[in-house]
mmCIF file of C-alpha atoms in Angstrom:
data_model
loop_
_atom_site.group_PDB
_atom_site.id
_atom_site.type_symbol
_atom_site.label_atom_id
_atom_site.label_comp_id
_atom_site.label_asym_id
_atom_site.label_seq_id
_atom_site.Cartn_x
_atom_site.Cartn_y
_atom_site.Cartn_z
ATOM 1 C CA MET A 1 139.264 171.717 196.884
ATOM 2 C CA THR A 2 141.861 174.055 195.420
ATOM 3 C CA ARG A 3 143.435 175.733 198.463
ATOM 4 C CA PRO A 4 147.011 174.764 199.441
ATOM 5 C CA VAL A 5 147.450 171.976 201.988
ATOM 6 C CA GLY A 6 149.968 171.658 204.807
ATOM 7 C CA PHE A 7 150.544 170.994 208.503
ATOM 8 C CA MET A 8 149.805 173.574 211.181
ATOM 9 C CA ASP A 9 152.933 174.876 212.888
ATOM 10 C CA VAL A 10 153.068 173.706 216.509
ATOM 11 C CA SER A 11 153.959 177.159 217.844
ATOM 12 C CA LEU A 12 150.961 178.664 216.039
ATOM 13 C CA PHE A 13 148.779 175.875 217.415
ATOM 14 C CA GLU A 14 149.856 176.624 220.992
ATOM 15 C CA LYS A 15 149.358 180.348 220.457
ATOM 16 C CA ILE A 16 145.767 179.638 219.414
ATOM 17 C CA ALA A 17 145.125 177.068 222.158
ATOM 18 C CA SER A 18 146.289 179.516 224.826
ATOM 19 C CA GLN A 19 143.418 181.842 223.848
ATOM 20 C CA MET A 20 140.682 179.215 224.098
ATOM 21 C CA LYS A 21 139.513 179.916 227.627
ATOM 22 C CA TYR A 22 135.871 179.359 226.610
ATOM 23 C CA ASN A 23 136.411 176.067 224.798
ATOM 24 C CA LYS A 24 135.580 172.716 226.346
ATOM 25 C CA ILE A 25 136.529 170.664 223.312
ATOM 26 C CA VAL A 26 138.349 171.237 220.018
ATOM 27 C CA SER A 27 137.996 169.164 216.862
ATOM 28 C CA LEU A 28 141.309 168.818 215.054
ATOM 29 C CA HIS A 29 139.998 167.978 211.599
ATOM 30 C CA HIS A 30 138.809 170.074 208.671
ATOM 31 C CA PHE A 31 139.228 168.374 205.290
ATOM 32 C CA GLY A 32 142.434 166.798 206.457
ATOM 33 C CA ASP A 33 143.411 163.762 208.515
ATOM 34 C CA PRO A 34 145.078 164.689 211.846
ATOM 35 C CA LEU A 35 146.838 161.311 211.869
ATOM 36 C CA LEU A 36 149.012 162.583 209.029
ATOM 37 C CA HIS A 37 150.383 165.418 211.169
ATOM 38 C CA PRO A 38 153.896 164.337 212.245
ATOM 39 C CA ARG A 39 153.406 165.830 215.745
ATOM 40 C CA ILE A 40 149.776 164.957 216.427
ATOM 41 C CA GLY A 41 150.495 163.620 219.912
ATOM 42 C CA GLU A 42 152.112 166.926 220.834
ATOM 43 C CA LEU A 43 149.074 168.876 219.602
ATOM 44 C CA ILE A 44 146.770 166.770 221.773
ATOM 45 C CA ASN A 45 149.024 167.334 224.799
ATOM 46 C CA ILE A 46 148.937 171.095 224.183
ATOM 47 C CA LEU A 47 145.135 171.096 224.315
ATOM 48 C CA HIS A 48 145.191 169.116 227.548
ATOM 49 C CA LYS A 49 147.689 171.611 228.975
ATOM 50 C CA TYR A 50 144.943 174.228 228.607
ATOM 51 C CA HIS A 51 142.263 171.857 229.960
ATOM 52 C CA ILE A 52 140.627 171.355 226.563
ATOM 53 C CA SER A 53 139.413 167.975 225.312
ATOM 54 C CA ALA A 54 140.727 166.833 221.927
ATOM 55 C CA SER A 55 138.615 165.161 219.280
ATOM 56 C CA PHE A 56 139.052 164.235 215.639
ATOM 57 C CA SER A 57 137.884 162.096 212.763
ATOM 58 C CA CYS A 58 140.309 159.917 210.842
ATOM 59 C CA ASN A 59 140.810 157.432 208.046
ATOM 60 C CA PRO A 60 141.621 154.077 209.717
ATOM 61 C CA GLN A 61 144.180 153.268 207.040
ATOM 62 C CA ALA A 62 146.456 155.832 208.716
ATOM 63 C CA LEU A 63 146.379 153.980 212.062
ATOM 64 C CA SER A 64 149.986 152.820 212.116
ATOM 65 C CA ASP A 65 151.515 151.427 215.314
ATOM 66 C CA GLU A 66 153.309 154.752 215.826
ATOM 67 C CA LYS A 67 150.089 156.752 215.508
ATOM 68 C CA ILE A 68 148.181 154.366 217.748
ATOM 69 C CA ASN A 69 150.800 154.886 220.460
ATOM 70 C CA ASP A 70 150.629 158.672 219.922
ATOM 71 C CA LEU A 71 146.858 158.657 220.475
ATOM 72 C CA LEU A 72 146.936 156.407 223.517
ATOM 73 C CA ASP A 73 149.988 158.042 225.121
ATOM 74 C CA SER A 74 148.468 161.505 224.729
ATOM 75 C CA GLN A 75 145.056 160.305 225.953
ATOM 76 C CA LEU A 76 143.076 161.589 222.983
ATOM 77 C CA ASP A 77 139.545 162.121 224.285
ATOM 78 C CA HIS A 78 137.379 161.279 221.273
ATOM 79 C CA LEU A 79 138.086 159.518 217.984
ATOM 80 C CA ASN A 80 135.633 159.135 215.119
ATOM 81 C CA ILE A 81 136.747 156.462 212.667
ATOM 82 C CA SER A 82 135.215 156.903 209.221
ATOM 83 C CA LEU A 83 134.556 153.518 207.676
ATOM 84 C CA ASP A 84 132.047 154.024 204.881
ATOM 85 C CA GLY A 85 130.873 150.541 204.119
ATOM 86 C CA ALA A 86 130.358 147.074 205.537
ATOM 87 C CA THR A 87 131.991 145.395 202.559
ATOM 88 C CA LYS A 88 135.249 145.732 200.671
ATOM 89 C CA GLU A 89 133.453 146.589 197.447
ATOM 90 C CA THR A 90 131.389 149.426 198.900
ATOM 91 C CA TYR A 91 134.223 150.908 200.960
ATOM 92 C CA GLU A 92 136.729 150.955 198.126
ATOM 93 C CA ASN A 93 134.228 152.209 195.541
ATOM 94 C CA LEU A 94 133.261 155.148 197.741
ATOM 95 C CA ARG A 95 136.743 155.956 198.984
ATOM 96 C CA GLY A 96 138.531 155.827 195.654
ATOM 97 C CA GLY A 97 141.671 154.262 194.259
ATOM 98 C CA ALA A 98 143.861 154.521 197.382
ATOM 99 C CA ALA A 99 141.278 152.800 199.599
ATOM 100 C CA ASN A 100 142.164 149.427 201.096
ATOM 101 C CA TYR A 101 139.444 147.804 203.192
ATOM 102 C CA GLU A 102 141.721 145.167 204.715
ATOM 103 C CA MET A 103 144.233 147.826 205.789
ATOM 104 C CA ALA A 104 141.419 149.886 207.348
ATOM 105 C CA LEU A 105 140.125 146.914 209.335
ATOM 106 C CA ASP A 106 143.650 146.021 210.443
ATOM 107 C CA GLY A 107 144.251 149.545 211.748
ATOM 108 C CA ILE A 108 141.026 149.495 213.756
ATOM 109 C CA ASP A 109 141.775 146.020 215.115
ATOM 110 C CA ARG A 110 145.260 147.001 216.321
ATOM 111 C CA LEU A 111 143.935 150.183 217.942
ATOM 112 C CA LEU A 112 141.199 148.302 219.825
ATOM 113 C CA LYS A 113 143.614 145.610 220.980
ATOM 114 C CA GLU A 114 146.145 148.143 222.242
ATOM 115 C CA LYS A 115 143.433 150.141 224.006
ATOM 116 C CA LEU A 116 142.245 146.949 225.702
ATOM 117 C CA LYS A 117 145.796 145.933 226.572
ATOM 118 C CA ARG A 118 146.353 149.259 228.327
ATOM 119 C CA GLN A 119 142.928 149.066 229.977
ATOM 120 C CA SER A 120 142.371 152.633 228.872
ATOM 121 C CA ASP A 121 139.040 154.446 228.714
ATOM 122 C CA LYS A 122 140.440 156.848 226.129
ATOM 123 C CA PRO A 123 139.888 157.596 223.424
ATOM 124 C CA GLU A 124 136.121 157.227 223.240
ATOM 125 C CA ILE A 125 135.844 155.495 219.877
ATOM 126 C CA VAL A 126 132.997 155.976 217.421
ATOM 127 C CA ILE A 127 132.852 153.927 214.211
ATOM 128 C CA SER A 128 130.811 155.735 211.576
ATOM 129 C CA MET A 129 129.483 155.401 208.063
ATOM 130 C CA ILE A 130 127.580 157.819 205.839
ATOM 131 C CA HIS A 131 124.046 156.939 204.795
ATOM 132 C CA MET A 132 123.896 156.994 201.004
ATOM 133 C CA LYS A 133 122.121 154.943 198.413
ATOM 134 C CA GLU A 134 125.319 152.864 198.099
ATOM 135 C CA THR A 135 125.352 152.043 201.822
ATOM 136 C CA ASP A 136 121.630 151.854 202.539
ATOM 137 C CA LYS A 137 121.457 148.052 202.428
ATOM 138 C CA GLU A 138 124.580 147.617 204.579
ATOM 139 C CA ILE A 139 123.554 149.633 207.631
ATOM 140 C CA GLU A 140 122.305 146.715 209.728
ATOM 141 C CA ASP A 141 125.346 144.581 208.852
ATOM 142 C CA PHE A 142 127.580 147.507 209.762
ATOM 143 C CA LYS A 143 125.934 147.870 213.172
ATOM 144 C CA ALA A 144 126.019 144.117 213.770
ATOM 145 C CA LYS A 145 129.764 144.025 213.109
ATOM 146 C CA TRP A 146 130.860 146.953 215.261
ATOM 147 C CA ILE A 147 128.386 147.328 218.122
ATOM 148 C CA PRO A 148 129.664 144.218 219.951
ATOM 149 C CA GLN A 149 133.348 145.151 219.529
ATOM 150 C CA SER A 150 135.149 145.743 222.821
ATOM 151 C CA GLY A 151 136.569 149.260 222.905
ATOM 152 C CA VAL A 152 133.992 150.714 220.493
ATOM 153 C CA ASN A 153 131.802 153.155 222.408
ATOM 154 C CA GLU A 154 129.314 154.008 219.686
ATOM 155 C CA VAL A 155 128.337 153.233 216.106
ATOM 156 C CA GLN A 156 126.981 156.112 214.027
ATOM 157 C CA VAL A 157 125.208 156.308 210.687
ATOM 158 C CA LYS A 158 125.682 159.916 209.637
ATOM 159 C CA PRO A 159 123.568 161.894 207.186
ATOM 160 C CA PHE A 160 124.866 162.726 203.745
ATOM 161 C CA ILE A 161 126.097 166.330 203.529
ATOM 162 C CA ARG A 162 126.282 168.589 200.488
ATOM 163 C CA TRP A 163 129.422 170.602 201.020
ATOM 164 C CA GLU A 164 128.866 174.255 200.070
ATOM 165 C CA GLY A 165 125.705 173.349 198.142
ATOM 166 C CA ALA A 166 127.443 170.809 195.930
ATOM 167 C CA PHE A 167 124.145 169.565 194.465
ATOM 168 C CA LYS A 168 122.716 171.453 191.523
ATOM 169 C CA ASP A 169 119.375 171.960 193.198
ATOM 170 C CA ILE A 170 117.279 170.727 196.082
ATOM 171 C CA ASN A 171 115.385 168.259 193.884
ATOM 172 C CA GLU A 172 118.615 166.527 192.890
ATOM 173 C CA MET A 173 119.638 166.372 196.537
ATOM 174 C CA ALA A 174 116.287 164.977 197.663
ATOM 175 C CA GLU A 175 116.403 162.359 194.938
ATOM 176 C CA ASP A 176 119.874 161.214 195.934
ATOM 177 C CA THR A 177 119.264 160.999 199.672
ATOM 178 C CA GLN A 178 116.378 161.098 202.113
ATOM 179 C CA LEU A 179 118.735 161.371 205.028
ATOM 180 C CA ASN A 180 119.123 164.969 206.121
ATOM 181 C CA LYS A 181 115.808 166.684 206.727
ATOM 182 C CA SER A 182 117.223 169.998 207.939
ATOM 183 C CA PHE A 183 116.382 171.793 204.690
ATOM 184 C CA LYS A 184 112.667 171.023 205.245
ATOM 185 C CA LYS A 185 112.328 173.101 208.408
ATOM 186 C CA LYS A 186 108.967 174.836 208.689
ATOM 187 C CA GLN A 187 110.653 178.072 209.715
ATOM 188 C CA ASP A 188 114.047 179.281 208.644
ATOM 189 C CA TYR A 189 115.591 180.141 212.009
ATOM 190 C CA PRO A 190 118.987 181.847 212.171
ATOM 191 C CA CYS A 191 121.868 179.379 212.230
ATOM 192 C CA PHE A 192 123.634 178.940 215.577
ATOM 193 C CA TRP A 193 127.081 178.558 214.061
ATOM 194 C CA PRO A 194 128.097 182.234 213.802
ATOM 195 C CA TRP A 195 127.501 182.494 217.574
ATOM 196 C CA SER A 196 129.056 179.197 218.623
ATOM 197 C CA ARG A 197 132.157 178.217 216.629
ATOM 198 C CA LEU A 198 134.939 179.090 214.225
ATOM 199 C CA VAL A 199 137.085 176.981 211.906
ATOM 200 C CA VAL A 200 140.841 177.531 211.723
ATOM 201 C CA LEU A 201 142.646 176.353 208.599
ATOM 202 C CA TRP A 202 146.118 174.797 208.863
ATOM 203 C CA ASP A 203 147.803 178.097 207.930
ATOM 204 C CA GLY A 204 145.993 180.125 210.630
ATOM 205 C CA ARG A 205 143.304 181.681 208.445
ATOM 206 C CA VAL A 206 139.799 181.544 209.891
ATOM 207 C CA VAL A 207 136.539 180.727 208.096
ATOM 208 C CA PRO A 208 132.976 180.833 209.522
ATOM 209 C CA CYS A 209 132.251 177.107 209.467
ATOM 210 C CA CYS A 210 133.397 173.729 208.187
ATOM 211 C CA TYR A 211 131.214 173.921 205.071
ATOM 212 C CA ASP A 212 133.649 176.446 203.628
ATOM 213 C CA TYR A 213 135.979 173.632 202.585
ATOM 214 C CA ASP A 214 137.974 175.742 200.127
ATOM 215 C CA GLY A 215 138.668 178.741 202.360
ATOM 216 C CA LYS A 216 136.715 181.180 200.197
ATOM 217 C CA PHE A 217 135.165 183.192 203.031
ATOM 218 C CA VAL A 218 138.171 184.105 205.187
ATOM 219 C CA ILE A 219 137.169 186.319 208.127
ATOM 220 C CA GLY A 220 140.517 186.606 209.911
ATOM 221 C CA ASP A 221 144.055 185.330 210.367
ATOM 222 C CA LEU A 222 145.351 184.074 213.721
ATOM 223 C CA ASN A 223 148.929 184.692 212.690
ATOM 224 C CA ASN A 224 148.343 188.380 213.351
ATOM 225 C CA GLN A 225 144.974 188.555 215.136
ATOM 226 C CA THR A 226 143.495 187.063 218.293
ATOM 227 C CA ILE A 227 140.401 184.870 218.537
ATOM 228 C CA LYS A 228 138.697 187.683 220.453
ATOM 229 C CA GLU A 229 139.446 190.183 217.690
ATOM 230 C CA ILE A 230 138.071 187.886 214.999
ATOM 231 C CA TRP A 231 135.033 186.909 217.076
ATOM 232 C CA ASN A 232 134.099 190.572 217.549
ATOM 233 C CA SER A 233 135.173 191.710 214.079
ATOM 234 C CA PRO A 234 132.975 193.589 211.595
ATOM 235 C CA ALA A 235 133.037 190.482 209.361
ATOM 236 C CA MET A 236 131.516 188.317 212.102
ATOM 237 C CA HIS A 237 128.946 190.993 212.965
ATOM 238 C CA ARG A 238 127.900 191.184 209.322
ATOM 239 C CA LEU A 239 127.590 187.400 209.139
ATOM 240 C CA ARG A 240 125.364 187.334 212.228
ATOM 241 C CA GLN A 241 123.270 190.207 210.944
ATOM 242 C CA PHE A 242 122.750 188.373 207.644
ATOM 243 C CA GLU A 243 121.398 185.395 209.597
ATOM 244 C CA ILE A 244 119.117 187.511 211.779
ATOM 245 C CA ASN A 245 117.731 189.336 208.744
ATOM 246 C CA ASN A 246 117.351 186.062 206.824
ATOM 247 C CA THR A 247 119.513 187.483 204.027
ATOM 248 C CA PRO A 248 122.297 184.873 204.030
ATOM 249 C CA CYS A 249 125.703 185.508 202.521
ATOM 250 C CA ALA A 250 126.969 183.681 199.439
ATOM 251 C CA LEU A 251 128.242 180.763 201.539
ATOM 252 C CA CYS A 252 125.152 180.360 203.715
ATOM 253 C CA LYS A 253 122.488 180.767 201.059
ATOM 254 C CA LYS A 254 123.478 177.427 199.494
ATOM 255 C CA CYS A 255 123.676 175.591 202.818
ATOM 256 C CA HIS A 256 121.122 172.904 203.688
ATOM 257 C CA GLU A 257 122.848 171.916 206.939
ATOM 258 C CA LYS A 258 122.204 175.018 209.045
ATOM 259 C CA GLU A 259 121.414 174.427 212.708
ATOM 260 C CA GLY A 260 118.719 176.652 214.138
ATOM 261 C CA SER A 261 115.780 176.462 216.532
ATOM 262 C CA PRO A 262 113.133 178.659 218.124
ATOM 263 C CA PRO A 263 114.385 181.437 220.428
ATOM 264 C CA SER A 264 115.711 180.525 223.865
ATOM 265 C CA LYS A 265 117.351 182.340 226.749
ATOM 266 C CA TRP A 266 120.709 181.597 225.118
ATOM 267 C CA PHE A 267 119.696 182.745 221.632
ATOM 268 C CA PRO A 268 116.901 185.301 222.212
ATOM 269 C CA PHE A 269 116.227 185.963 218.551
ATOM 270 C CA ASN A 270 112.682 187.000 219.357
ATOM 271 C CA LEU A 271 114.003 190.046 221.235
ATOM 272 C CA ILE A 272 116.500 190.777 218.480
ATOM 273 C CA PHE A 273 113.797 190.627 215.826
ATOM 274 C CA LYS A 274 111.693 193.092 217.856
ATOM 275 C CA GLY A 275 114.622 195.465 218.257
ATOM 276 C CA LYS A 276 114.727 195.043 222.048
ATOM 277 C CA LEU A 277 118.253 193.639 222.131
ATOM 278 C CA ASN A 278 121.406 194.597 220.300
ATOM 279 C CA PHE A 279 122.771 191.333 218.952
ATOM 280 C CA SER A 280 126.351 192.576 218.629
ATOM 281 C CA SER A 281 126.657 193.452 222.336
ATOM 282 C CA TYR A 282 124.720 190.441 223.629
ATOM 283 C CA PHE A 283 126.924 187.937 221.837
ATOM 284 C CA LYS A 284 130.188 189.744 222.394
ATOM 285 C CA PHE A 285 133.213 187.589 223.236
ATOM 286 C CA ASN A 286 134.071 189.219 226.581
#
């Protein structure tokens, strides 16, 4: 990743949140750890002010006592804790030089104890690991360790993802992991994402989805536009048309994670394909 990093301004965050009348839940992470934001508790409270649930994924090493209190005081709704490994060796090898398995376990332990002490149902806590060849033999041990833990609502083993087509080719990807089968779909349906979500970078720029980790495909800027304007913009219409025509843009053509399915009443692609429905008006953000 080469784009600049930073913390979203709280006033910009509230400006955006105030426009989210269609959102039920917002994820606060995109190639950054929300626990590092100095005012994370305030951001969660802003979402709740607008009746929006708050969710994010974090590195457990950042679970200081101060951050634990921020999460519990603000009643964060959902927390995914990324712990990639059931052993110190695996975790630290995958996470790199700054990784400390003991510190990660200590952060999780203190969070669970404080949640239990407060007798709080929130946040819903998911402990997750990524299925790779390095973790394949540790999956059952990982489940055995965390499933019985009081305060842990779910244990997930997530598929390996190739961010923006990071693998050289599909054969290399298939050789490295047998985990995500989405690229083997019998029919290449249009991806739901251009009709269902947007990703806002910390500086207010907007990209189509989370696989654009480096902010290369900017489609708007919420510093000077509204969500409605971006959602109905020519850039978004072009992106949707690319998907419908199965002529994906430079970002999407390398993606093996696209989410699509046969037509339904919510995504009537069969009518769009036959020219009986104008996609731009049907999916307009009213």
